[in-house]
Short mmCIF file of C-alpha atoms in Angstrom, two decimals:
data_model
loop_
_atom_site.label_atom_id
_atom_site.label_comp_id
_atom_site.label_asym_id
_atom_site.label_seq_id
_atom_site.Cartn_x
_atom_site.Cartn_y
_atom_site.Cartn_z
CA MET A 447 -0.21 0.08 0.19
CA PHE A 448 1.05 3.66 -0.02
CA CYS A 449 1.28 3.61 4.04
CA ASP A 450 1.78 1.83 6.65
CA HIS A 451 -1.87 1.21 7.25
CA ASP A 452 -3.15 -1.65 5.28
CA ASP A 453 -6.40 -1.59 5.15
CA ILE A 454 -6.89 2.47 3.86
CA LEU A 455 -5.21 4.07 0.76
CA LEU A 456 -3.83 6.86 2.52
CA CYS A 457 -4.27 7.83 5.92
CA ASP A 458 -4.92 11.09 7.29
CA ARG A 459 -1.30 12.30 7.48
CA CYS A 460 -0.65 10.61 3.74
CA SER A 461 -4.17 12.80 2.97
CA LEU A 462 -1.90 16.10 3.32
CA LEU A 463 0.83 15.28 1.00
CA ASN A 464 0.61 17.64 -2.72
CA ARG A 465 0.20 15.95 -5.64
CA ILE A 466 4.44 16.43 -6.15
CA GLN A 467 5.05 14.30 -2.67
CA ILE A 468 2.59 11.62 -3.73
CA PHE A 469 3.99 10.69 -6.80
CA ASP A 470 7.46 11.38 -5.51
CA ARG A 471 6.07 8.81 -2.79
CA ILE A 472 5.39 6.22 -5.53
CA PHE A 473 8.57 6.48 -7.10
CA GLN A 474 9.80 5.64 -4.37
CA LEU A 475 8.08 3.06 -3.60
CA LEU A 476 8.33 1.24 -7.22
CA ASN A 477 12.42 2.48 -7.06
CA ALA A 478 12.72 -0.05 -3.69
CA LYS A 479 10.82 -3.06 -5.24
CA ALA A 480 12.92 -2.28 -8.42
CA ASN A 481 14.29 -5.82 -8.37
CA ASP A 482 10.96 -7.75 -7.54
CA PHE A 483 8.89 -8.29 -10.79
CA ALA A 484 6.12 -9.18 -9.08
CA GLY A 485 6.36 -7.44 -5.93
CA LEU A 486 5.97 -4.33 -8.43
CA ASN A 487 3.05 -5.62 -9.82
CA GLU A 488 1.29 -6.37 -6.69
CA LEU A 489 2.13 -3.02 -5.82
CA CYS A 490 0.91 -1.19 -8.40
CA GLN A 491 -2.33 -3.43 -8.20
CA SER A 492 -3.05 -1.81 -5.28
CA ILE A 493 -1.95 1.54 -5.51
CA SER A 494 -3.78 2.21 -8.95
CA PRO A 495 -6.72 3.43 -8.06
CA LEU A 496 -4.88 6.23 -6.19
CA LEU A 497 -4.24 7.37 -9.21
CA GLU A 498 -7.65 8.20 -10.81
CA ARG A 499 -8.06 10.72 -7.67
CA TYR A 500 -5.99 12.85 -9.59
CA GLU A 501 -6.96 13.87 -13.88
CA PHE A 502 -4.40 14.86 -15.13
CA HIS A 503 -5.38 17.71 -17.86
CA PHE A 504 -3.38 19.10 -20.07
CA HIS A 505 -2.10 20.23 -23.85
CA ILE A 506 0.42 19.04 -26.94
CA CYS A 507 1.25 21.39 -28.86
CA GLN A 508 1.09 19.99 -32.97
CA TYR A 509 2.42 22.96 -34.19
CA PHE A 510 5.74 25.14 -33.80
CA ASN A 511 4.83 28.57 -32.22
CA TYR A 512 7.83 31.37 -32.44
CA PHE A 513 7.19 32.14 -29.01
CA GLN A 514 6.80 29.54 -27.61
CA HIS A 515 9.71 27.37 -28.96
CA ARG A 516 13.05 28.14 -29.98
CA SER A 517 14.58 25.71 -32.76
CA ASP A 518 17.74 23.31 -32.30
CA PRO A 519 19.64 23.70 -35.47
CA ILE A 520 21.81 20.40 -35.20
CA ALA A 521 19.23 18.20 -34.82
CA ASN A 522 17.03 19.79 -37.82
CA GLN A 523 20.16 19.57 -39.44
CA TYR A 524 19.74 15.51 -39.12
CA LEU A 525 16.10 15.89 -39.74
CA ASN A 526 16.82 17.71 -43.04
CA SER A 527 19.60 15.54 -44.36
CA TYR A 528 19.12 12.01 -43.16
CA CYS A 529 15.36 11.99 -42.08
CA PRO A 530 12.75 10.74 -45.19
CA GLN A 531 11.13 14.49 -46.68
CA LYS A 532 8.39 14.47 -45.43
CA TYR A 533 9.57 15.05 -42.01
CA GLN A 534 11.24 17.97 -44.07
CA GLU A 535 7.72 19.99 -42.47
CA TYR A 536 8.40 20.16 -39.42
CA VAL A 537 10.78 21.88 -36.67
CA ALA A 538 13.13 20.19 -34.65
CA ILE A 539 12.64 21.56 -31.11
CA GLU A 540 15.71 22.59 -28.71
CA LEU A 541 14.70 22.44 -25.45
CA SER A 542 16.26 23.95 -22.16
CA ASP A 543 19.84 23.25 -21.77
CA ASN A 544 21.19 20.07 -20.28
CA CYS A 545 24.14 20.23 -21.90
CA GLY A 546 21.89 19.86 -25.29
CA ARG A 547 21.32 16.11 -23.84
CA HIS A 548 17.46 15.76 -22.68
CA ASP A 549 15.70 11.90 -21.65
CA PHE A 550 12.61 10.61 -23.14
CA TYR A 551 10.56 12.12 -20.20
CA GLU A 552 11.97 15.66 -21.01
CA CYS A 553 11.37 15.47 -25.07
CA ILE A 554 7.95 14.33 -24.39
CA MET A 555 7.65 17.21 -21.43
CA GLY A 556 8.77 19.50 -24.42
CA LEU A 557 5.69 19.01 -26.34
CA PHE A 558 3.35 19.99 -23.20
CA GLU A 559 1.58 23.71 -23.08
CA TYR A 560 2.80 25.10 -19.50
CA ALA A 561 4.42 21.88 -18.29
CA ASP A 562 5.09 21.95 -15.02
CA PRO A 563 8.89 20.67 -14.04
CA ASN A 564 7.73 17.88 -11.42
CA LEU A 565 5.70 17.07 -13.87
CA LYS A 566 8.94 14.54 -15.07
CA ILE A 567 8.32 12.48 -12.29
CA GLU A 568 4.17 11.48 -12.61
CA LEU A 569 5.03 10.90 -15.97
CA ARG A 570 7.42 8.06 -15.45
CA VAL A 571 4.98 6.68 -12.39
CA ARG A 572 1.97 6.37 -14.74
CA ASN A 573 3.92 5.44 -18.19
CA TYR A 574 6.38 2.30 -15.41
CA MET A 575 2.64 1.54 -14.03
CA GLU A 576 1.08 0.99 -16.91
CA LEU A 577 3.37 -1.25 -18.27
CA ILE A 578 3.67 -3.44 -15.72
CA LEU A 579 -0.08 -4.02 -15.20
CA ASN A 580 -0.60 -4.41 -18.49
CA TYR A 581 3.27 -6.28 -18.85
CA LEU A 582 1.19 -9.30 -20.33
CA LYS A 583 -0.21 -7.35 -23.15
CA TYR A 584 3.24 -5.78 -24.26
CA SER A 585 5.83 -8.75 -22.87
CA ALA A 586 5.61 -10.35 -26.90
CA ASP A 587 6.62 -7.00 -28.21
CA LEU A 588 9.65 -8.47 -29.84
CA LEU A 589 11.27 -4.37 -30.70
CA ALA A 590 12.81 -4.23 -26.75
CA SER A 591 16.48 -5.31 -26.51
CA GLN A 592 15.75 -6.15 -22.79
CA THR A 593 12.99 -7.69 -20.78
CA LEU A 594 10.07 -5.85 -19.40
CA PRO A 595 11.45 -7.00 -15.55
CA GLU A 596 15.05 -5.73 -17.03
CA PHE A 597 14.26 -2.12 -18.34
CA LEU A 598 12.84 -1.11 -15.40
CA VAL A 599 15.60 -2.34 -12.93
CA ASP A 600 17.36 0.10 -15.03
CA ALA A 601 14.87 2.74 -15.56
CA LEU A 602 14.18 3.24 -11.54
CA HIS A 603 17.52 3.29 -10.56
CA ASP A 604 18.24 5.95 -12.93
CA LYS A 605 20.46 3.62 -14.53
CA GLY A 606 18.42 3.95 -18.20
CA GLN A 607 19.24 4.83 -21.45
CA ILE A 608 17.91 7.76 -22.78
CA ALA A 609 14.96 6.53 -24.43
CA SER A 610 14.30 3.43 -24.53
CA ILE A 611 11.53 0.87 -26.64
CA TRP A 612 9.68 0.78 -23.29
CA ASP A 613 9.44 4.22 -22.94
CA PHE A 614 7.62 4.54 -26.37
CA ILE A 615 5.78 1.92 -26.02
CA GLY A 616 4.25 2.42 -22.44
CA MET A 617 4.15 6.05 -23.24
CA ALA A 618 1.65 5.35 -26.19
CA SER A 619 -0.67 4.05 -24.28
CA THR A 620 -0.58 6.32 -20.49
CA LEU A 621 -0.99 9.45 -23.06
CA ASN A 622 -3.55 7.74 -25.35
CA ILE A 623 -2.02 9.01 -28.70
CA ARG A 624 0.21 7.95 -31.24
CA ILE A 625 3.74 8.16 -30.32
CA ARG A 626 6.29 7.79 -33.84
CA SER A 627 9.81 7.21 -33.10
CA ILE A 628 11.78 8.97 -35.52
CA TYR A 629 15.75 7.43 -36.43
CA PRO A 630 18.00 9.37 -39.45
CA PHE A 631 20.03 7.32 -41.60
CA ILE A 632 23.09 8.51 -40.96
CA ASN A 633 24.74 4.94 -40.74
CA GLY A 634 23.34 4.32 -44.03
CA VAL A 635 19.74 2.57 -45.20
CA ARG A 636 20.77 -1.29 -44.03
CA ASP A 637 21.19 0.34 -40.42
CA GLU A 638 20.28 -1.80 -38.61
CA ARG A 639 19.20 0.02 -34.98
CA ALA A 640 17.76 2.43 -37.60
CA ASN A 641 15.26 0.38 -39.98
CA LYS A 642 14.01 -0.84 -35.92
CA PHE A 643 13.12 2.54 -34.31
CA ASN A 644 11.67 4.17 -36.66
CA THR A 645 8.16 2.92 -36.66
CA ALA A 646 5.46 4.61 -35.20
CA PHE A 647 3.41 2.75 -31.27
CA ARG A 648 -0.25 3.09 -31.09
CA PRO A 649 -1.70 3.19 -27.63
CA ARG A 650 -2.99 -0.52 -26.15
CA ASN A 651 -6.76 -0.28 -26.29
CA ASP A 652 -6.27 1.84 -29.89
CA ASP A 653 -8.99 1.15 -32.43
CA ASN A 654 -7.43 2.63 -34.92
CA ASN A 655 -9.78 5.81 -35.81
CA ASN A 656 -7.38 8.55 -33.94
CA GLU A 657 -4.51 10.11 -35.96
CA ASN A 658 -2.87 12.00 -34.04
CA GLU A 659 0.14 11.48 -33.51
CA ILE A 660 3.60 13.25 -31.79
CA LEU A 661 6.94 13.25 -33.16
CA VAL A 662 9.99 12.29 -31.52
CA LEU A 663 13.34 12.64 -33.11
CA TRP A 664 16.82 10.43 -31.88
CA THR A 665 19.51 13.31 -32.00
CA ASN A 666 23.04 14.07 -31.19
CA ASN A 667 23.74 16.98 -29.46
CA LEU A 668 27.46 17.19 -31.53
CA LYS A 669 27.14 18.18 -35.37
CA LEU A 670 27.89 15.30 -37.36
CA LYS A 671 32.28 16.01 -38.28
CA GLU A 672 32.77 16.01 -34.57
CA CYS A 673 30.96 12.56 -33.73
CA GLN A 674 32.65 9.24 -33.45
CA MET A 675 31.52 6.27 -35.97
CA PRO A 676 29.24 4.23 -36.55
CA TRP A 677 26.49 7.58 -35.38
CA ILE A 678 25.33 7.12 -31.86
CA PRO A 679 22.46 9.24 -30.48
CA ASN A 680 22.85 10.96 -27.23
CA THR A 681 19.66 12.39 -26.49
CA VAL A 682 15.70 12.41 -28.19
CA VAL A 683 14.00 16.14 -29.00
CA PRO A 684 10.06 16.08 -30.40
CA LEU A 685 9.51 17.37 -33.96
CA LEU A 686 6.13 19.87 -34.12
CA LYS A 687 4.95 20.90 -37.26
CA LYS A 688 5.23 24.24 -38.87
CA HIS A 689 2.41 25.62 -38.42
CA LYS A 690 0.56 27.07 -34.73
CA SER A 691 -2.59 25.06 -33.19
CA SER A 692 -2.53 22.10 -30.30
CA ILE A 693 -4.88 18.89 -29.11
CA GLU A 694 -6.39 18.68 -25.58
CA VAL A 695 -5.24 15.33 -23.92
CA CYS A 696 -7.01 14.13 -20.69
CA PHE A 697 -6.11 11.13 -19.07
CA SER A 698 -6.72 10.27 -15.07
#
């Protein structure tokens, strides 16, 4: 359970915690059981009703807004030179400075309008719980190089990669929107990793009628001439179309 009282979801003391503290506490509980997948599943089942108390409304940007976004010149060079031409109607977005390197969740937050920096922990919690609670529906995915339990050990101990296939798989269902992964063909058209990661991830309960999607580009914070070959990405950034609009998403 969330606290030491096994018979209730939240005791009086825990009920005083704010939203940020609630999700931080859940993350700590998940972290403590990172090496015990059965324990993680049991924990997630017991605290999943808690997430229903925190309905989450936000907007996902679809179009580049010159007043809100900055273009990432290096990422755009990779996008325009080594990705299919159809993506040239998009702009790679520069995220807040972190030596030019960002993980998957910072990338997703870059698509939100007015995202609170503290949202990252909540997104991670929601995504990990989605994967754990629906493990049997995801376990047959052949794209992932790690099993889900292996991924969670690394992710919950903050030893994971900038982005994993599991992050994409879960987040599509967590946000209930298709996520398209775009990987530049810098190492040639036969690059196994590029062919593997150029794909779209659909929500678990997708009915194929919702064509909204968000795009994530694998890139590097260094120019190509400064990178060792074969080229590998060290960050991910969001892509936006070159017009202004947004779509609203809600999950609980």
